[in-house]
């Protein structure tokens, strides 16, 4: 639940943040700088919170600026409702596109039979907002009665990887399946990605919850894994200084503790490779302004990849 700033070898814990409830899969979940951060200084985080007197938690998106070691000018731009007493499947990845729209994921919160297919409820969705939290007038469900107007796509389980494809102006995500059925999806406005009506996974106890892997009118994943790799973190590499992985997607595997390379050709995954086998549970993969690669690994820390 802490936000820690490292600079020139010094560690500072940022003060004055709102209450962040660190429980089970909840906590401080993602951080992203505004594309124009050098000018406007906005920082965005996703975290699990109650934000009210109701029991339970849900995913919140907050933006703020730093004044020394204090978070100032705080603005909640989205709070998922209703709260849930289950402390899992928060989703929570954040990216910006070329027009500075903010996209973020919220997982199904462990309620697969209610949240993902209902656009009047948060959970199991990808969202799109203006950078200040306003609803875009061309969001797909703005004119649908009782809908959550920020929803961009639905029918997701627990997306913990996301990147923006600048060339094709698309959002890519990956999401955890249950036992089997982790997916990679390319997000289209207003589309239904099927969870839990269609899946390549089964219940953790080995029983089936659906006999369908594809449904007409819903979007099939462009790639899936059986067994699950438990994906977390996701980038597209566009840097000639990494010739062996350039033009590939890198994804962390929590379950098998390695970095998963997916070679992309024409919007399809054509080859896969394991990198850094048994490095540890990979939580996040990020690019800096020079497109160099940094990886966050449990019990190891933050490492920089060098070809």
XYZ file of C-alpha atoms in Angstrom:
307
model
C 0.000 0.000 0.000
C 2.982 2.341 -0.136
C 4.238 4.519 -2.978
C 8.011 4.717 -2.889
C 10.156 7.175 -4.861
C 13.755 6.210 -5.652
C 16.056 8.964 -6.925
C 19.857 9.101 -6.955
C 19.992 6.141 -4.620
C 17.669 7.694 -2.065
C 14.341 6.211 -1.004
C 11.358 8.368 -0.073
C 7.892 7.156 0.918
C 5.214 9.441 -0.483
C 2.954 10.900 2.207
C -0.642 12.080 2.272
C -2.121 9.442 -0.037
C -5.686 8.308 0.676
C -6.298 5.070 2.552
C -5.099 2.141 0.445
C -6.456 -1.186 1.663
C -3.761 -3.834 1.273
C -5.492 -7.167 1.640
C -5.051 -10.383 -0.328
C -4.837 -9.249 -4.003
C -5.618 -5.626 -3.121
C -3.249 -2.751 -2.474
C -1.520 -0.138 -4.597
C -1.880 -1.784 -7.986
C -0.503 0.369 -10.808
C 1.079 3.750 -11.490
C 1.284 5.734 -14.717
C 2.555 9.193 -15.596
C 0.441 11.462 -17.781
C 1.943 11.597 -21.305
C 2.542 15.319 -20.690
C 3.818 14.813 -17.162
C 6.851 17.042 -17.715
C 4.431 19.946 -18.181
C 1.358 19.121 -16.065
C 2.968 16.885 -13.370
C -0.050 14.526 -13.112
C 0.554 11.022 -11.737
C -2.160 8.334 -11.852
C -2.494 5.319 -9.561
C -4.974 2.476 -9.234
C -5.596 0.975 -5.811
C -8.140 -0.892 -3.703
C -10.168 1.293 -1.372
C -13.544 1.716 0.247
C -13.712 5.528 -0.163
C -16.910 5.543 1.854
C -18.431 3.949 4.934
C -19.645 0.842 3.110
C -17.930 -2.452 3.819
C -15.686 -4.031 1.234
C -13.447 -2.498 -1.432
C -13.214 -1.832 -5.125
C -10.757 -0.398 -7.635
C -10.164 3.354 -7.587
C -8.269 5.564 -10.039
C -6.683 8.670 -8.505
C -4.539 11.414 -9.965
C -2.291 13.761 -8.001
C 0.890 15.817 -8.154
C 3.988 15.683 -5.999
C 5.247 18.472 -3.808
C 8.432 17.103 -2.328
C 7.374 13.890 -0.595
C 3.655 14.790 -0.419
C 0.803 13.920 -2.787
C -1.162 17.107 -3.498
C -4.054 18.200 -5.756
C -5.632 14.766 -5.410
C -8.600 13.941 -7.649
C -10.470 10.627 -7.751
C -11.379 10.195 -11.409
C -13.115 6.818 -11.027
C -14.390 4.634 -8.188
C -15.875 1.256 -9.076
C -19.167 0.394 -7.366
C -20.577 -1.412 -5.551
C -17.888 -2.442 -3.097
C -17.214 -6.142 -2.701
C -16.170 -8.046 0.407
C -14.070 -10.277 -1.854
C -10.459 -9.085 -2.025
C -9.499 -10.407 -5.447
C -9.641 -9.661 -9.178
C -9.088 -5.898 -9.044
C -7.591 -5.753 -12.546
C -6.140 -2.260 -12.368
C -3.752 -1.651 -15.292
C -3.581 1.891 -16.706
C -2.460 3.185 -20.144
C -2.901 6.352 -22.220
C -3.466 6.588 -25.970
C -2.279 9.203 -28.492
C -5.199 11.501 -27.628
C -4.463 11.285 -23.886
C -7.544 9.197 -23.146
C -6.922 7.040 -20.080
C -7.824 3.349 -20.297
C -7.913 1.091 -17.248
C -9.068 -2.395 -16.303
C -11.196 -3.583 -13.415
C -11.483 -7.324 -12.840
C -14.728 -9.190 -12.186
C -14.034 -8.975 -8.408
C -14.625 -12.720 -8.119
C -18.285 -12.419 -9.125
C -18.227 -13.911 -12.610
C -21.950 -14.622 -12.791
C -23.022 -11.027 -12.160
C -20.453 -8.386 -13.056
C -18.727 -9.074 -16.417
C -21.861 -9.305 -18.579
C -23.812 -6.491 -16.879
C -22.919 -2.991 -18.127
C -24.872 -1.416 -15.267
C -22.249 -2.770 -12.841
C -18.531 -2.228 -12.539
C -16.193 -5.206 -12.791
C -14.933 -7.321 -15.671
C -14.540 -4.273 -17.917
C -12.099 -2.016 -19.741
C -12.846 1.700 -19.235
C -12.038 4.894 -21.121
C -12.084 8.453 -19.751
C -10.657 11.836 -20.513
C -7.534 12.432 -18.463
C -9.537 14.507 -15.969
C -12.227 11.846 -15.484
C -14.869 13.214 -17.863
C -16.852 10.682 -19.910
C -16.023 10.804 -23.655
C -19.184 11.554 -25.622
C -18.396 8.750 -28.092
C -17.962 6.016 -25.486
C -20.012 3.021 -26.658
C -22.606 2.936 -23.866
C -23.196 6.627 -23.105
C -26.739 6.442 -24.494
C -27.675 3.134 -22.835
C -30.002 3.535 -19.855
C -28.492 2.587 -16.485
C -25.127 1.754 -18.024
C -21.764 2.678 -16.553
C -20.837 5.350 -19.094
C -17.081 4.867 -18.733
C -17.194 1.266 -20.004
C -15.303 0.688 -23.261
C -15.557 -3.136 -23.448
C -16.922 -5.902 -21.220
C -16.908 -9.643 -20.602
C -13.418 -9.708 -19.038
C -12.153 -11.706 -16.072
C -9.074 -10.063 -14.538
C -6.837 -8.066 -16.897
C -3.407 -7.446 -15.380
C -1.539 -6.522 -18.548
C -2.177 -3.688 -20.994
C -0.335 -1.642 -23.601
C -1.206 0.874 -26.293
C -0.360 -0.062 -29.896
C 0.512 3.331 -31.410
C 0.808 2.045 -34.985
C -2.701 0.580 -35.093
C -4.262 2.800 -32.404
C -5.390 -0.215 -30.364
C -5.362 -1.304 -26.745
C -3.992 -4.806 -26.108
C -4.629 -6.636 -22.847
C -4.057 -10.005 -21.295
C -6.234 -11.451 -18.590
C -6.142 -14.294 -16.122
C -8.347 -17.261 -16.906
C -9.429 -19.668 -14.173
C -7.666 -23.041 -14.465
C -6.484 -22.625 -18.043
C -7.770 -20.039 -20.464
C -5.490 -17.036 -19.899
C -6.074 -14.744 -22.892
C -4.629 -11.991 -25.043
C -7.242 -9.649 -26.502
C -7.236 -6.586 -28.734
C -9.893 -4.220 -27.443
C -12.656 -2.851 -29.671
C -15.208 -0.297 -28.487
C -18.438 -1.789 -27.162
C -17.483 -5.425 -27.715
C -18.181 -8.402 -25.443
C -15.169 -10.648 -24.782
C -17.218 -13.547 -23.506
C -16.320 -14.138 -19.868
C -17.700 -16.326 -18.320
C -20.010 -17.560 -21.105
C -17.087 -18.672 -23.269
C -13.675 -19.741 -21.991
C -10.860 -22.223 -22.554
C -10.610 -22.647 -18.784
C -12.328 -24.782 -16.169
C -13.043 -24.365 -12.461
C -10.076 -24.713 -10.105
C -11.582 -27.941 -8.776
C -11.581 -29.430 -12.288
C -15.260 -29.097 -13.215
C -16.631 -27.191 -16.209
C -18.631 -23.965 -15.952
C -19.202 -23.650 -19.720
C -18.938 -25.954 -22.708
C -18.294 -23.052 -25.106
C -14.978 -21.570 -26.188
C -16.537 -19.262 -28.777
C -19.932 -17.580 -29.118
C -21.259 -15.762 -32.187
C -21.365 -12.026 -31.509
C -18.600 -12.159 -28.898
C -14.889 -11.581 -29.516
C -12.533 -14.561 -29.410
C -9.056 -14.079 -27.912
C -6.229 -13.745 -30.410
C -4.241 -16.089 -28.175
C -4.808 -18.247 -25.092
C -2.840 -20.528 -22.783
C -3.735 -23.952 -21.403
C -2.416 -24.510 -18.796
C -2.476 -20.988 -17.414
C 0.776 -19.060 -17.120
C -0.811 -16.501 -14.713
C 0.186 -13.411 -16.730
C 1.112 -10.095 -15.134
C 2.648 -7.071 -16.816
C 2.803 -6.485 -20.581
C 4.827 -4.374 -23.027
C 5.520 -4.224 -26.745
C 9.233 -3.969 -27.503
C 10.157 -1.431 -30.169
C 13.868 -0.925 -29.637
C 16.638 -2.104 -31.975
C 18.972 -2.329 -28.975
C 17.126 -5.572 -28.115
C 17.474 -7.461 -31.428
C 16.433 -10.876 -30.091
C 13.150 -9.610 -28.673
C 12.430 -6.546 -30.820
C 8.872 -6.359 -32.197
C 7.731 -8.854 -29.562
C 5.332 -8.713 -26.634
C 6.821 -9.473 -23.213
C 4.568 -10.822 -20.466
C 5.422 -11.913 -16.951
C 4.441 -15.375 -15.719
C 3.557 -15.422 -12.045
C 2.903 -19.155 -11.977
C 6.027 -20.390 -13.761
C 8.335 -17.497 -12.842
C 9.712 -16.382 -16.183
C 9.207 -13.746 -18.895
C 7.081 -14.934 -21.814
C 8.016 -13.659 -25.276
C 5.312 -13.554 -27.951
C 6.493 -12.802 -31.488
C 3.871 -10.745 -33.325
C 3.266 -10.723 -37.066
C 0.256 -8.984 -38.615
C -1.571 -8.799 -35.312
C -1.123 -12.492 -34.527
C 1.084 -14.445 -32.126
C 3.256 -16.661 -34.331
C 5.937 -17.884 -31.903
C 6.525 -18.061 -28.149
C 9.630 -18.398 -26.017
C 10.528 -18.531 -22.322
C 13.087 -15.979 -21.107
C 14.856 -15.872 -17.723
C 13.320 -19.109 -16.515
C 12.862 -19.218 -12.708
C 13.764 -15.548 -12.275
C 10.857 -15.225 -9.819
C 7.228 -14.123 -9.901
C 7.199 -11.329 -12.461
C 4.742 -8.592 -11.432
C 5.337 -5.808 -13.918
C 7.262 -4.910 -17.069
C 7.776 -1.268 -18.035
C 9.540 0.923 -20.589
C 11.346 4.154 -19.812
C 11.446 7.186 -22.123
C 14.308 5.571 -24.071
C 12.260 2.366 -24.508
C 14.634 0.438 -22.247
C 13.011 -2.437 -20.349
C 12.573 -2.759 -16.585
C 11.046 -5.741 -14.791
C 9.612 -5.951 -11.268
C 10.167 -9.378 -9.692
C 9.018 -10.603 -6.290
C 11.868 -11.074 -3.795
C 14.359 -9.676 -6.319
C 13.348 -6.086 -6.984
C 13.535 -4.016 -10.159
C 15.959 -5.141 -12.844
C 16.940 -3.586 -16.174
C 17.195 -5.869 -19.201
C 20.322 -5.532 -21.315
C 20.645 -7.447 -24.598
